[in-house]
mmCIF file of C-alpha atoms in Angstrom:
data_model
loop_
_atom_site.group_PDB
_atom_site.id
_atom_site.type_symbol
_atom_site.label_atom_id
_atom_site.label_comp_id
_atom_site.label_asym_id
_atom_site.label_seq_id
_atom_site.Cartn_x
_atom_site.Cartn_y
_atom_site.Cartn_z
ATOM 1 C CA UNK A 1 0.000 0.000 0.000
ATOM 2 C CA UNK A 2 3.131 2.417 1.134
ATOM 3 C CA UNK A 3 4.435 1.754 -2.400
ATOM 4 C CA UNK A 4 1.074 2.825 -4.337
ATOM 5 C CA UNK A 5 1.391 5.919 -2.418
ATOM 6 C CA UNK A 6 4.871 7.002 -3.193
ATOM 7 C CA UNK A 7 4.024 6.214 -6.940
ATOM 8 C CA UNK A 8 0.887 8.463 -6.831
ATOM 9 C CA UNK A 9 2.658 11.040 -4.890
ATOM 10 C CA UNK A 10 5.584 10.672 -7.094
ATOM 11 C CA UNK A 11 3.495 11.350 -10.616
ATOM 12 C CA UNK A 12 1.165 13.707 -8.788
ATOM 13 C CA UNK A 13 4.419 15.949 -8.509
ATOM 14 C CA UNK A 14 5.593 15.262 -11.562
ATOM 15 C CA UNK A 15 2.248 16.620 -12.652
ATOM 16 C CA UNK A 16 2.756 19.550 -10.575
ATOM 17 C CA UNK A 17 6.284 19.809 -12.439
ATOM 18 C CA UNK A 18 5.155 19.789 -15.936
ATOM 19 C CA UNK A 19 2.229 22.206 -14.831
ATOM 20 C CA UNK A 20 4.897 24.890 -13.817
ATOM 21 C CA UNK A 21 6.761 24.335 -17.030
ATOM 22 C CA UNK A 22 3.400 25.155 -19.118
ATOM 23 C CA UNK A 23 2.764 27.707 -16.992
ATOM 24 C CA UNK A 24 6.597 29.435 -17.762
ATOM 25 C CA UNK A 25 5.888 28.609 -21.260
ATOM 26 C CA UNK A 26 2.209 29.626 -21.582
ATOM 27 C CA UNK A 27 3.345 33.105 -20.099
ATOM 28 C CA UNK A 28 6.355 33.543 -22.519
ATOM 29 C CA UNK A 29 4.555 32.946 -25.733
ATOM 30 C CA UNK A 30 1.271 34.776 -24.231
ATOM 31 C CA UNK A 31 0.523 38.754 -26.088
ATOM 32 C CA UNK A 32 0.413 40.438 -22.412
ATOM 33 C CA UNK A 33 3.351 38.986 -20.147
ATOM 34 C CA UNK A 34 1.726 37.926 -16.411
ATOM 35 C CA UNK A 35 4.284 38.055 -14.061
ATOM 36 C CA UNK A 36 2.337 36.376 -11.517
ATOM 37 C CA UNK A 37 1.846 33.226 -13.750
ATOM 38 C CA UNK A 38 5.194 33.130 -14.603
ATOM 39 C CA UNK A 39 6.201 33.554 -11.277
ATOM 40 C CA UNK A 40 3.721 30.747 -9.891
ATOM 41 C CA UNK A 41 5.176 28.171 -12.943
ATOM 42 C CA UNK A 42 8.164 29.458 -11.552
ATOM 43 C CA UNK A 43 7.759 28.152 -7.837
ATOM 44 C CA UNK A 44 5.930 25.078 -9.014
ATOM 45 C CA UNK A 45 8.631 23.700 -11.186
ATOM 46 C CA UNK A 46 11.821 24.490 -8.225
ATOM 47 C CA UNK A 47 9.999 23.002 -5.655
ATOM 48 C CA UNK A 48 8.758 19.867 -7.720
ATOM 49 C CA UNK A 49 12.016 19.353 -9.381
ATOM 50 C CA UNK A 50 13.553 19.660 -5.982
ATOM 51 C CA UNK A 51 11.300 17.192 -4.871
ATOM 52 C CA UNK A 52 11.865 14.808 -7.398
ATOM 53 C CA UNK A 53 15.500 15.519 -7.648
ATOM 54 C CA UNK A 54 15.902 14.556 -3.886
ATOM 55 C CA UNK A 55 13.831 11.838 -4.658
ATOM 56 C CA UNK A 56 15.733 10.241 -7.697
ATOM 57 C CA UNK A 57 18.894 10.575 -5.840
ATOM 58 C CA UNK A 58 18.152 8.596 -2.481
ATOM 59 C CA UNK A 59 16.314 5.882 -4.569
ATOM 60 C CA UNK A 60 19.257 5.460 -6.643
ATOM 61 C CA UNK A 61 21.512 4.854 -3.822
ATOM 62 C CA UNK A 62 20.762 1.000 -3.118
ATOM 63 C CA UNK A 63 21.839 1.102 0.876
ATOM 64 C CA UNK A 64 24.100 -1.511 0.371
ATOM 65 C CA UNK A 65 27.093 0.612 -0.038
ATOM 66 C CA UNK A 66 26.278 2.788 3.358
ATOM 67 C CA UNK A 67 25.582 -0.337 5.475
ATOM 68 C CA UNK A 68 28.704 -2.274 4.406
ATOM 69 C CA UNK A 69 30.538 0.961 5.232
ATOM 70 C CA UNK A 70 28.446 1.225 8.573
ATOM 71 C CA UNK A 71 30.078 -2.324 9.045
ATOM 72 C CA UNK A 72 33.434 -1.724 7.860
ATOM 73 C CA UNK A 73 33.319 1.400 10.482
ATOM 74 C CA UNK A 74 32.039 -0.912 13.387
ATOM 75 C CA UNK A 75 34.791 -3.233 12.769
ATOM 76 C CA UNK A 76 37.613 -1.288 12.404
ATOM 77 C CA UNK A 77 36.929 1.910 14.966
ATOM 78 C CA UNK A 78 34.004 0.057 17.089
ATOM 79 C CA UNK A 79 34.296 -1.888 20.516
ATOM 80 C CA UNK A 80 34.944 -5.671 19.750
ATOM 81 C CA UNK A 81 32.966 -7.865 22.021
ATOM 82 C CA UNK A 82 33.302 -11.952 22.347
ATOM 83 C CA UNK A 83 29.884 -13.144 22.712
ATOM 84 C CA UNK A 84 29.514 -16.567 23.906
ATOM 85 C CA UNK A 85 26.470 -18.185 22.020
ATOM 86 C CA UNK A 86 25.656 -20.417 24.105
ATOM 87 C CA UNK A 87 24.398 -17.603 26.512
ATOM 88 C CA UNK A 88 22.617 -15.970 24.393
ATOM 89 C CA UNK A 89 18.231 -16.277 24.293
ATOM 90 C CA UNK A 90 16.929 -17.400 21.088
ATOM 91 C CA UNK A 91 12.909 -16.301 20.800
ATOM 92 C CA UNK A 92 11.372 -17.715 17.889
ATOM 93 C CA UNK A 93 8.242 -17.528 15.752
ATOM 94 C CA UNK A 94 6.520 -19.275 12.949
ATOM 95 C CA UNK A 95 3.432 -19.378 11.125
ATOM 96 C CA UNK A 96 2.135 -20.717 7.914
ATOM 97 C CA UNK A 97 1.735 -18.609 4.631
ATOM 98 C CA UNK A 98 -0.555 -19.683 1.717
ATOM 99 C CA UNK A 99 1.444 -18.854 -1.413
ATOM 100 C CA UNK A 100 0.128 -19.575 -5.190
ATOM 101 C CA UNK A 101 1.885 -22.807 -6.910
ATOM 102 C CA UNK A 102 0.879 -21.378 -10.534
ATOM 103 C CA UNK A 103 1.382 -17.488 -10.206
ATOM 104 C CA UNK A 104 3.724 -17.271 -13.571
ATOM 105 C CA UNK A 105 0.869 -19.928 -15.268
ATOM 106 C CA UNK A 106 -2.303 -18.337 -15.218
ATOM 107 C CA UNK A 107 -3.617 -21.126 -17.322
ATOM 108 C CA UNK A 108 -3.080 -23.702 -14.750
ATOM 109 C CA UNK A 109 -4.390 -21.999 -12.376
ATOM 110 C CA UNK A 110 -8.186 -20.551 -14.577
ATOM 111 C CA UNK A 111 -8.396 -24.648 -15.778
ATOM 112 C CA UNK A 112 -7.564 -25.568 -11.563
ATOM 113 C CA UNK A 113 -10.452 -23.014 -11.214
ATOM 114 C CA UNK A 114 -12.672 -23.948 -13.830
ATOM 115 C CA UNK A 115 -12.340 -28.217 -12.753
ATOM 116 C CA UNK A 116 -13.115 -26.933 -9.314
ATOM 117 C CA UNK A 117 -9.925 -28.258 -8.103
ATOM 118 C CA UNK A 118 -8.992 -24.531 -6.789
ATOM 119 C CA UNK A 119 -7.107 -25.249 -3.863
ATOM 120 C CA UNK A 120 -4.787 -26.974 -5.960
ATOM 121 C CA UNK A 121 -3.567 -23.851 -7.003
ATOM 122 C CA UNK A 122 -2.175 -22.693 -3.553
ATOM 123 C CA UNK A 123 0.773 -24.266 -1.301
ATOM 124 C CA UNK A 124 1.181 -23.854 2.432
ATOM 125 C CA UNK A 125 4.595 -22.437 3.608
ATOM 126 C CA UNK A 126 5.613 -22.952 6.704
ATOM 127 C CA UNK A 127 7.899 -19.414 7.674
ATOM 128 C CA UNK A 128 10.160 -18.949 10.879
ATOM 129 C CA UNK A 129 11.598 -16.349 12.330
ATOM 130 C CA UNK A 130 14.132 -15.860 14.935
ATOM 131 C CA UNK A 131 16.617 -13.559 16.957
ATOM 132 C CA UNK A 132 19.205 -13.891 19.122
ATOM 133 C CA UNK A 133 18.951 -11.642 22.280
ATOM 134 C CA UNK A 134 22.164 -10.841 23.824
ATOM 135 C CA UNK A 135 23.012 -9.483 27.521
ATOM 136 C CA UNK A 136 26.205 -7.218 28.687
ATOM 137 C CA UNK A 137 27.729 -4.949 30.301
ATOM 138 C CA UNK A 138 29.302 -1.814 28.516
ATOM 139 C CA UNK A 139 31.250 1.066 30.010
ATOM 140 C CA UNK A 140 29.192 -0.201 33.550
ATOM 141 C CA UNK A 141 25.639 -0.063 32.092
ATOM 142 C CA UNK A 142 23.994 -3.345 31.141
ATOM 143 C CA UNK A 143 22.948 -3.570 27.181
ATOM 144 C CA UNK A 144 20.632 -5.751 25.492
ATOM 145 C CA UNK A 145 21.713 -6.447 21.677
ATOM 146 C CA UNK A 146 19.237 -8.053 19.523
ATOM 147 C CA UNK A 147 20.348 -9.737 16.199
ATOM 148 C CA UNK A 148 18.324 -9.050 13.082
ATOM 149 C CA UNK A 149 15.797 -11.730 12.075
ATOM 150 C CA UNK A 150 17.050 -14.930 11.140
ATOM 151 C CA UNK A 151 15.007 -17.121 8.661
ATOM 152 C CA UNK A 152 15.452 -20.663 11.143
ATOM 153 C CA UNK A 153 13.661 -22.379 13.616
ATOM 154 C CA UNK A 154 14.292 -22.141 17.419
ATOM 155 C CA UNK A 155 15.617 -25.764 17.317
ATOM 156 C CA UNK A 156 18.260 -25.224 14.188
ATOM 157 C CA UNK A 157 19.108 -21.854 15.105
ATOM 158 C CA UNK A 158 20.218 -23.435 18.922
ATOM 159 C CA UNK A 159 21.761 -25.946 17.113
ATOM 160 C CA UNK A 160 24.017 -24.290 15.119
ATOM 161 C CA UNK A 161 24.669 -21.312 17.689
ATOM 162 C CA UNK A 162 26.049 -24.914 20.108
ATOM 163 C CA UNK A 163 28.456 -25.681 17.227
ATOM 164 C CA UNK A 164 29.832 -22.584 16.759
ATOM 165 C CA UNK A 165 30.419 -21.490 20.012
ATOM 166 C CA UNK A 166 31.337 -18.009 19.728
ATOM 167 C CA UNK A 167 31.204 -14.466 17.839
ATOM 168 C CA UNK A 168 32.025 -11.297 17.380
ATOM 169 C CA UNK A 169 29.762 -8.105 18.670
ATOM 170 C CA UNK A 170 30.814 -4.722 17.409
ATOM 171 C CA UNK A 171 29.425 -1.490 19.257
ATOM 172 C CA UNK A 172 29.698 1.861 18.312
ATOM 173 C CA UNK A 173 31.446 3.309 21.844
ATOM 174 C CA UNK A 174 29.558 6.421 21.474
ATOM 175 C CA UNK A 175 25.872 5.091 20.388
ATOM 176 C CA UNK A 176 25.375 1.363 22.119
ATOM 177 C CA UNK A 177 21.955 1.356 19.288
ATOM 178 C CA UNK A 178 24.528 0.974 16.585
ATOM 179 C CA UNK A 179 26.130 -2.387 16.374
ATOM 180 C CA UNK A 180 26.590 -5.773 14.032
ATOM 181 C CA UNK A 181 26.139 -9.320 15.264
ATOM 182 C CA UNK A 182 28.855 -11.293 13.362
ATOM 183 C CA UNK A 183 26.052 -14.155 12.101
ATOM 184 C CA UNK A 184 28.129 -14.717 9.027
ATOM 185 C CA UNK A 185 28.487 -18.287 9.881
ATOM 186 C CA UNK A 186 24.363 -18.648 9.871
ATOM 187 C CA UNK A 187 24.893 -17.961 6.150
#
């Protein structure tokens, strides 16, 4: 729904954009110059290229780049923790989604439809989702790290946090909120 609305609001001022570009024009080719207009077409074509400038340039920038750096920074400048895994709380979660089998054959799926064989046409995932909760004390003040989501079950994620044993924590000294689980073995 959040993406429908940033493509309406995105062509709306586009709209707006082109409007204050007919508006310059319409004003320059008019018999009697109105300053007004052209000042209005004016406004309306800064502020919506701004807008879609700004835009443009933070959705071309994937976020990859500035949270590998964010990384690179933790590890290199950031306090170095050894957390021992097997002290760490694993809370888990896991539900079942209904997913289409046929989504790229619509045929299957209308003659599923049309037999009356339906369900046929839908699979039931089972998803689970898991973090690792993490307890210390930093600079005399007790912290509580949570790793990101983990797509594993309670039982595997234990499992493989047991053989494993250890990892690295890295906190930013100055914010404790900004840190990186090393879960590279997970991977």
């Amino acid at each position: 729904m959040l993406k429908i609305f940033k493509k309406v609001a995105f062509y709306l001022v586009l709209a707006v954009f082109f409007l204050g570009v007919l508006l310059i024009w319409g004003t320059l080719r008019a018999q009697v110059f109105q300053l007004t207009l052209f000042l209005t077409g004016v406004l309306l074509l800064l502020t919506s290229g701004a807008i879609i400038f700004l835009t443009i340039a933070r959705e071309s920038g994937d976020g990859v780049d500035t949270h590998a750096s964010i990384i690179q920074h933790l590890k290199k400048d950031g306090l170095q923790i050894d957390v021992d895994l097997t002290q760490c709380k694993v809370f888990s979660n896991g539900w079942t989604e209904r997913e289409e089998k046929y989504d790229n054959m619509p045929r299957v799926a209308f003659m599923n439809a049309v037999s009356g064989n339906s369900e046929s046409n839908f699979q039931e995932i089972n998803v689970n989702q898991s973090v690792i909760v993490y307890a210390t004390s930093i600079q005399g003040k007790t912290t509580t790290f949570v790793s990101p989501a983990i797509a594993k079950d309670k039982a595997t994620l234990m499992m493989l946090l047991e053989m494993q044993r250890n990892t690295l924590l890295y906190v930013d000294p100055a914010n404790h909120n900004i840190f990186y689980f090393d879960l590279a073995f997970l991977q």
